[in-house]
GROMACS .gro file of N, CA and C in nm:
model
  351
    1UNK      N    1  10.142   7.824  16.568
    1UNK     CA    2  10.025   7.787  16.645
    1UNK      C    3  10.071   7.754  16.788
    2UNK      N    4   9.980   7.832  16.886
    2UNK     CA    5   9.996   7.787  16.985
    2UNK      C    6   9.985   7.653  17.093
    3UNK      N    7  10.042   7.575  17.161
    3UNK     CA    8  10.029   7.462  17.243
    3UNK      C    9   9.858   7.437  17.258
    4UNK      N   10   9.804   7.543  17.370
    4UNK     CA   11   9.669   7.540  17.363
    4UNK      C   12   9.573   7.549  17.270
    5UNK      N   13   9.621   7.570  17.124
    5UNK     CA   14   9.523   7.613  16.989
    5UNK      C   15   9.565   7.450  16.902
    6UNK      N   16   9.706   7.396  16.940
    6UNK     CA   17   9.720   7.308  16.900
    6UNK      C   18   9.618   7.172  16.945
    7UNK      N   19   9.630   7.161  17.086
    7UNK     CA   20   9.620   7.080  17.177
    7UNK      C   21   9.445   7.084  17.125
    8UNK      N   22   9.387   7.174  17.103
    8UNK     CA   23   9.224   7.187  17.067
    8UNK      C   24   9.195   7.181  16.947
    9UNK      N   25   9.295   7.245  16.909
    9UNK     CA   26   9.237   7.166  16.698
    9UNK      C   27   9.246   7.042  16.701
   10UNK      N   28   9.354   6.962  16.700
   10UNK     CA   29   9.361   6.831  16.685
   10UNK      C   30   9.370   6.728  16.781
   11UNK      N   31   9.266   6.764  16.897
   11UNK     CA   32   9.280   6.672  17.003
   11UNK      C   33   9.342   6.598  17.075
   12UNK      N   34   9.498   6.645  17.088
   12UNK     CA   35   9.602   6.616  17.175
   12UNK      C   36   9.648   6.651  17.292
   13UNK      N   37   9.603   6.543  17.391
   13UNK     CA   38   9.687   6.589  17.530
   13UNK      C   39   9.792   6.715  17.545
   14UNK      N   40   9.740   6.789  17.621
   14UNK     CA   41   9.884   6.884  17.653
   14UNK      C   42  10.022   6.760  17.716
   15UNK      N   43   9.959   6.676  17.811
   15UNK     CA   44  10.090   6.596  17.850
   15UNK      C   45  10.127   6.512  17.698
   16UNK      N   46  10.087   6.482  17.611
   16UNK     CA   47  10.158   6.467  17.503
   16UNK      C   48  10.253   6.582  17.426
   17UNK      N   49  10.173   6.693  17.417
   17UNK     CA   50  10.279   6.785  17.391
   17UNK      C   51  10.415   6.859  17.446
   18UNK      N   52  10.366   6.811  17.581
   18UNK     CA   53  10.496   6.854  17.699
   18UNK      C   54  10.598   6.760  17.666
   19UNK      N   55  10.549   6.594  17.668
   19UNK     CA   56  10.613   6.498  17.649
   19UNK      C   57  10.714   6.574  17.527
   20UNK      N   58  10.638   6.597  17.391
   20UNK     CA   59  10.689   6.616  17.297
   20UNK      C   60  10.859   6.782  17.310
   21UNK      N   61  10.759   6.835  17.371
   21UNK     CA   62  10.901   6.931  17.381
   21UNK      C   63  10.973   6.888  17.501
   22UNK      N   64  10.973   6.741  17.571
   22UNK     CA   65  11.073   6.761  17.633
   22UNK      C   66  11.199   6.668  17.610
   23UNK      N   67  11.130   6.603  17.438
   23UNK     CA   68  11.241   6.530  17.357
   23UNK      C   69  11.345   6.642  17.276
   24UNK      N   70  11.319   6.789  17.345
   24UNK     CA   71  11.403   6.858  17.219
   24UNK      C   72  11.384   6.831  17.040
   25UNK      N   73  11.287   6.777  17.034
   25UNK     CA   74  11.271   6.823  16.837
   25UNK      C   75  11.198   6.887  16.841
   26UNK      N   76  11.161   7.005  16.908
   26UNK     CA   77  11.132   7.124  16.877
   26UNK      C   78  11.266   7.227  16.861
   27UNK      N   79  11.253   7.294  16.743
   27UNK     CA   80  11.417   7.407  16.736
   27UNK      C   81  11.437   7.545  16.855
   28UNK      N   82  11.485   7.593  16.947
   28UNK     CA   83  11.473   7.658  17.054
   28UNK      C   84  11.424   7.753  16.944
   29UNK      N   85  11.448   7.815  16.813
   29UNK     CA   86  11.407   7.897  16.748
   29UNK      C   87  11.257   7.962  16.764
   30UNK      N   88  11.186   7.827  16.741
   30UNK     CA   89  10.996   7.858  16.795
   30UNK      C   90  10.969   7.853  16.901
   31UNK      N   91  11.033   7.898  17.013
   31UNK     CA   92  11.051   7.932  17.161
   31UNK      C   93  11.021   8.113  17.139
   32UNK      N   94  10.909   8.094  17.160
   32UNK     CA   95  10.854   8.211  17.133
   32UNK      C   96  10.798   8.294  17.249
   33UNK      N   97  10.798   8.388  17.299
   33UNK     CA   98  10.733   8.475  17.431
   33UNK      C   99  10.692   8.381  17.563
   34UNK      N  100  10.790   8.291  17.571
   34UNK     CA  101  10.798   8.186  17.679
   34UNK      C  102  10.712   8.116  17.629
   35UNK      N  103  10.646   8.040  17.514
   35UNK     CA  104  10.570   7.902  17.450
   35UNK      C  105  10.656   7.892  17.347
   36UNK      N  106  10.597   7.727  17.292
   36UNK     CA  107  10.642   7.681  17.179
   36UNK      C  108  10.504   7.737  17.091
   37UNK      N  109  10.593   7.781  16.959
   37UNK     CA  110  10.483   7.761  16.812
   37UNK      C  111  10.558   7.735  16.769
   38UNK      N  112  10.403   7.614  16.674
   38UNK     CA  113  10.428   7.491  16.650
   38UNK      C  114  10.410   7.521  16.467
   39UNK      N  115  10.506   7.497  16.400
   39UNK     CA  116  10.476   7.450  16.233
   39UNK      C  117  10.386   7.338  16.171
   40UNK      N  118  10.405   7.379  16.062
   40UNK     CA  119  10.385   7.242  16.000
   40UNK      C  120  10.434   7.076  16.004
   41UNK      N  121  10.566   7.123  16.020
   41UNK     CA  122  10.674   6.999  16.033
   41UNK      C  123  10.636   6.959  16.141
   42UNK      N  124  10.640   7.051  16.272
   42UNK     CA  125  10.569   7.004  16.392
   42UNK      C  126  10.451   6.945  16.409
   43UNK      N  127  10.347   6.945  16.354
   43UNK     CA  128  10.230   6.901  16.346
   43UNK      C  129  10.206   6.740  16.246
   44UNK      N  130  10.322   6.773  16.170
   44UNK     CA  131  10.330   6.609  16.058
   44UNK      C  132  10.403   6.504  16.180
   45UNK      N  133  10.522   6.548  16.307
   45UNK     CA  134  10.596   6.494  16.375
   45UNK      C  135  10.437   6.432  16.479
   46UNK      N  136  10.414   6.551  16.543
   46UNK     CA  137  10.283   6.525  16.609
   46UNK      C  138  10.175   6.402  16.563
   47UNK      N  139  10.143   6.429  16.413
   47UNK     CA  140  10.098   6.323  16.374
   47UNK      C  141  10.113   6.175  16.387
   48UNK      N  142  10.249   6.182  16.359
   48UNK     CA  143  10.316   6.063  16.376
   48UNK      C  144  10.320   6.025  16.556
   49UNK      N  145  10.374   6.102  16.665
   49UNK     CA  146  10.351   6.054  16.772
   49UNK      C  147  10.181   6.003  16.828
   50UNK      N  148  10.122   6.068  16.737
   50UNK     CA  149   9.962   5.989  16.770
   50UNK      C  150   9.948   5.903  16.732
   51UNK      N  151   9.981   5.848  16.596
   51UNK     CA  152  10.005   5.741  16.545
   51UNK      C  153  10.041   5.627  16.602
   52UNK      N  154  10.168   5.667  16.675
   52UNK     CA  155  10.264   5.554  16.738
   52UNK      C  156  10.181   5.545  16.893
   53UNK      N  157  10.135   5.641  16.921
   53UNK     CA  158  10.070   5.620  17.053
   53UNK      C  159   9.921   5.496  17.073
   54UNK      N  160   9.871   5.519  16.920
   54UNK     CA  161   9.734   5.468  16.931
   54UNK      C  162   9.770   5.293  16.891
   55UNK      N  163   9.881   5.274  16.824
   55UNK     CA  164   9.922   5.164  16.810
   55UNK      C  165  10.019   5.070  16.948
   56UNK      N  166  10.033   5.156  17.012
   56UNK     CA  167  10.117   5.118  17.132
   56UNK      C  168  10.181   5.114  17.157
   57UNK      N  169  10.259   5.172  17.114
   57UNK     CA  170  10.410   5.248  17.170
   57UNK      C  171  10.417   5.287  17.318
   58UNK      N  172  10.502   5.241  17.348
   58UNK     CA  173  10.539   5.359  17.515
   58UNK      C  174  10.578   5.515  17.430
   59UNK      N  175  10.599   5.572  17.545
   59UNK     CA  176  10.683   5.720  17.535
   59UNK      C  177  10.806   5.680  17.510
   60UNK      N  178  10.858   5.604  17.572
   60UNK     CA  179  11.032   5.597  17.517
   60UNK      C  180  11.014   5.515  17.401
   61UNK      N  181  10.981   5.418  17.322
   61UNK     CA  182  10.963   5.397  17.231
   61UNK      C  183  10.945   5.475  17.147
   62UNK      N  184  10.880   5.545  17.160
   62UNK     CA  185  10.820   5.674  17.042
   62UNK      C  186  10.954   5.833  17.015
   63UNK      N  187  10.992   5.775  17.175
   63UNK     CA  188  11.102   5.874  17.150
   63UNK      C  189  11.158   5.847  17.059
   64UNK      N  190  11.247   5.692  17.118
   64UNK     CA  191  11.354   5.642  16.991
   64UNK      C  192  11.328   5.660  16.877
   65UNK      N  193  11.169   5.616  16.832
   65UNK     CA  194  11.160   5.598  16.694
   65UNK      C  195  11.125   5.733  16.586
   66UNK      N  196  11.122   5.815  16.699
   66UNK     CA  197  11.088   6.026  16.672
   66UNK      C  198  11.244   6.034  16.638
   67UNK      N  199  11.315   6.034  16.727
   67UNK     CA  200  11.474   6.003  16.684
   67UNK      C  201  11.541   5.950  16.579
   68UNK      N  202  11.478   5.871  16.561
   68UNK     CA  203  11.542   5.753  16.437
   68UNK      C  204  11.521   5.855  16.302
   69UNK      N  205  11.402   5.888  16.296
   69UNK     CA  206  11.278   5.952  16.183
   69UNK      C  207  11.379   6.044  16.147
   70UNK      N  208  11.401   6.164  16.251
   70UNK     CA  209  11.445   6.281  16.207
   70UNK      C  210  11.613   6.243  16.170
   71UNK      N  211  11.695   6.175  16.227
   71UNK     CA  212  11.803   6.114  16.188
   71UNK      C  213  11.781   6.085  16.032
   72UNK      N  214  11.939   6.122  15.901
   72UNK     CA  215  11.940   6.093  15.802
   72UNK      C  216  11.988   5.997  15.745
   73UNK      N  217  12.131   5.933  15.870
   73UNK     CA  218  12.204   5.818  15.813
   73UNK      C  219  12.164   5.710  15.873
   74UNK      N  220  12.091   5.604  15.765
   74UNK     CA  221  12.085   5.483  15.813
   74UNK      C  222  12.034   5.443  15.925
   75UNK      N  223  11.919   5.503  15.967
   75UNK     CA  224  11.845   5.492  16.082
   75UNK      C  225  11.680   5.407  16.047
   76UNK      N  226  11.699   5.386  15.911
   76UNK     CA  227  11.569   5.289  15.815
   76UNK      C  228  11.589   5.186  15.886
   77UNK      N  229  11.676   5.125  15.895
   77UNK     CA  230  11.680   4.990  15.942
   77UNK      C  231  11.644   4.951  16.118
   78UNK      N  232  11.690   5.051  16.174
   78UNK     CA  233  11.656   5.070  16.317
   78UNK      C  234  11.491   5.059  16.299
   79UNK      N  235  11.426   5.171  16.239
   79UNK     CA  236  11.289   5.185  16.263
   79UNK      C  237  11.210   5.059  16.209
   80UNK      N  238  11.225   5.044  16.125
   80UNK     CA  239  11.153   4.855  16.091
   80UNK      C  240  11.194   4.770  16.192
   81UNK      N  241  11.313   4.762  16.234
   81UNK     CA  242  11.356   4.702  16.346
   81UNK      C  243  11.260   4.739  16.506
   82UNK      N  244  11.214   4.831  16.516
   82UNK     CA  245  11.135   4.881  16.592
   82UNK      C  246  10.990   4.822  16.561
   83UNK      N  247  10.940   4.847  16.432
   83UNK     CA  248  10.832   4.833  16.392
   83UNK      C  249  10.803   4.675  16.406
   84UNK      N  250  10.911   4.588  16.379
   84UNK     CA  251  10.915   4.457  16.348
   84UNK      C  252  10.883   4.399  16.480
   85UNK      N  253  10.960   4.481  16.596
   85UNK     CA  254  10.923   4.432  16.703
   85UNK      C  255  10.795   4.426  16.751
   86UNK      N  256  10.759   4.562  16.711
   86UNK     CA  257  10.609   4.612  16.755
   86UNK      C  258  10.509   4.475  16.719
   87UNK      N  259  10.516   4.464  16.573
   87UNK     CA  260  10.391   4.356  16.526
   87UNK      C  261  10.434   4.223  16.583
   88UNK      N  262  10.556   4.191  16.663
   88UNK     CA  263  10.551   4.067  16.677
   88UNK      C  264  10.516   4.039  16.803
   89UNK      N  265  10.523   4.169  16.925
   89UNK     CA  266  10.485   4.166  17.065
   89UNK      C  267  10.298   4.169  17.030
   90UNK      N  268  10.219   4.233  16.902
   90UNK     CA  269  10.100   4.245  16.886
   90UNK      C  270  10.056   4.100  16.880
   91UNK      N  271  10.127   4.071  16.770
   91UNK     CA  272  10.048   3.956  16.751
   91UNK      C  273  10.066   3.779  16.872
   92UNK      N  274  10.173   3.807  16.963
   92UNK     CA  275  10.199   3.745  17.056
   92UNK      C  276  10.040   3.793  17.173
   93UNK      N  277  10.030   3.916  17.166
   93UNK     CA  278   9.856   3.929  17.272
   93UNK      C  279   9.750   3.900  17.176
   94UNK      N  280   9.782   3.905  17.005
   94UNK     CA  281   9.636   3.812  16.972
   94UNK      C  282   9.629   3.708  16.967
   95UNK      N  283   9.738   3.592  16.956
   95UNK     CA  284   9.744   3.471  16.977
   95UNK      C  285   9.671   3.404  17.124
   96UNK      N  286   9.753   3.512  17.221
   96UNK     CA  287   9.692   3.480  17.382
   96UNK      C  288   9.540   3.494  17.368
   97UNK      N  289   9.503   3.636  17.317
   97UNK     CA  290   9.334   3.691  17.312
   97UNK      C  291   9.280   3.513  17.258
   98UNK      N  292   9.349   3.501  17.108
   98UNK     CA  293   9.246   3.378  17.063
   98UNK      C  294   9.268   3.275  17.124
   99UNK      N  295   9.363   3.228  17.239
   99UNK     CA  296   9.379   3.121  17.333
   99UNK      C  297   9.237   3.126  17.468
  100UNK      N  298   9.258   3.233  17.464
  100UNK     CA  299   9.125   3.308  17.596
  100UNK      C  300   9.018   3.242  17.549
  101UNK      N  301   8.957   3.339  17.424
  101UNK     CA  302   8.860   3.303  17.357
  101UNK      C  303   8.807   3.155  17.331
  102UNK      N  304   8.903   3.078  17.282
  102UNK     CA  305   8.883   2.944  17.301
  102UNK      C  306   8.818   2.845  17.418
  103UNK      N  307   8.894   2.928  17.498
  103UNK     CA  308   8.888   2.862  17.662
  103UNK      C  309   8.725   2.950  17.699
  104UNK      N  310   8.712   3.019  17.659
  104UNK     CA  311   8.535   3.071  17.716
  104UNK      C  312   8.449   2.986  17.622
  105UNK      N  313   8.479   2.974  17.489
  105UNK     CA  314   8.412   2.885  17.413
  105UNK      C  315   8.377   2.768  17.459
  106UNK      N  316   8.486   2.673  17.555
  106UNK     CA  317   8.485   2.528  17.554
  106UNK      C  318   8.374   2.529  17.725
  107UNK      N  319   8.421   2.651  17.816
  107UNK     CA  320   8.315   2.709  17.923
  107UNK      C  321   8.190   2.671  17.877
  108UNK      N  322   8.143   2.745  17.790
  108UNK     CA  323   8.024   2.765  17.714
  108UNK      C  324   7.940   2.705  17.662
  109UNK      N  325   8.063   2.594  17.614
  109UNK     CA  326   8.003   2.462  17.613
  109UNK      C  327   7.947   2.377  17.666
  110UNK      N  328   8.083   2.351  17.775
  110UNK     CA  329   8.069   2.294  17.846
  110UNK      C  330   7.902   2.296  17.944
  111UNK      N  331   7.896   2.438  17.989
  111UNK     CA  332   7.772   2.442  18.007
  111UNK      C  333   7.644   2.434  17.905
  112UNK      N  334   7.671   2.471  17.774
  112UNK     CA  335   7.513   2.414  17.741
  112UNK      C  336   7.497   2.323  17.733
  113UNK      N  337   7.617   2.206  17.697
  113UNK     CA  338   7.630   2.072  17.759
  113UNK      C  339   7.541   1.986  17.872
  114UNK      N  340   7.610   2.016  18.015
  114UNK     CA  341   7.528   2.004  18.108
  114UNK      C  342   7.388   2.042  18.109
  115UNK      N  343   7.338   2.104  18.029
  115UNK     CA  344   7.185   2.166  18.097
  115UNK      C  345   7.104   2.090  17.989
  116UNK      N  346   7.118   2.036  17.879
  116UNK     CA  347   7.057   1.952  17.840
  116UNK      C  348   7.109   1.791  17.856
  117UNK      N  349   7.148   1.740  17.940
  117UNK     CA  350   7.133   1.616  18.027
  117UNK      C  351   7.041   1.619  18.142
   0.00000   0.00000   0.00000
């Protein structure tokens, strides 16, 4: 499958896919009439970079952890290590979010407060 047939079936940025071949896990093999076609394997990898994208990954993040994936020795521990980080930088902005929240609450108050005195 082609970049542009890809990029429109499953609703992915071409600059995601550029991104993607310009980590090299594509095989020069599917270097085809000057484009990439794309497999199956390619499209499960793809999957996964949407994945990691919609959760919040940077690009180099996603590299590493595209890296880690296709790596066989002992690279499990890296990627939880990755992942581990991920949920703990998340839940460090929902802690802040429910600190915010609080602070508009006590606003909120504060004013319906005042308006019935």
């Amino acid at each position: 499958m082609k970049k542009a047939d890809v990029s429109k079936k499953y609703d992915i940025p071409i600059e995601i896919l550029d991104e993607y071949e310009s980590w090299g896990l594509c095989n020069v093999v599917k270097y085809v009439m000057g484009e990439w076609q794309y497999d199956d394997e390619d499209l499960k990898r793809l999957s996964m970079i949407m994945a990691l994208h919609d959760i919040g990954f940077k690009n180099s993040e996603i590299e590493k952890y595209m890296r880690l994936l296709l790596e066989t020795d002992n690279s499990q521990q890296q990627i939880i290590d990755l992942l581990t980080d991920k949920r703990k930088s998340k839940l460090q902005q929902i802690h802040l979010q429910e600190k915010q929240l609080e602070r508009i609450d006590y606003l909120r108050y504060k004013i319906k407060n005042s308006q019935r005195n």
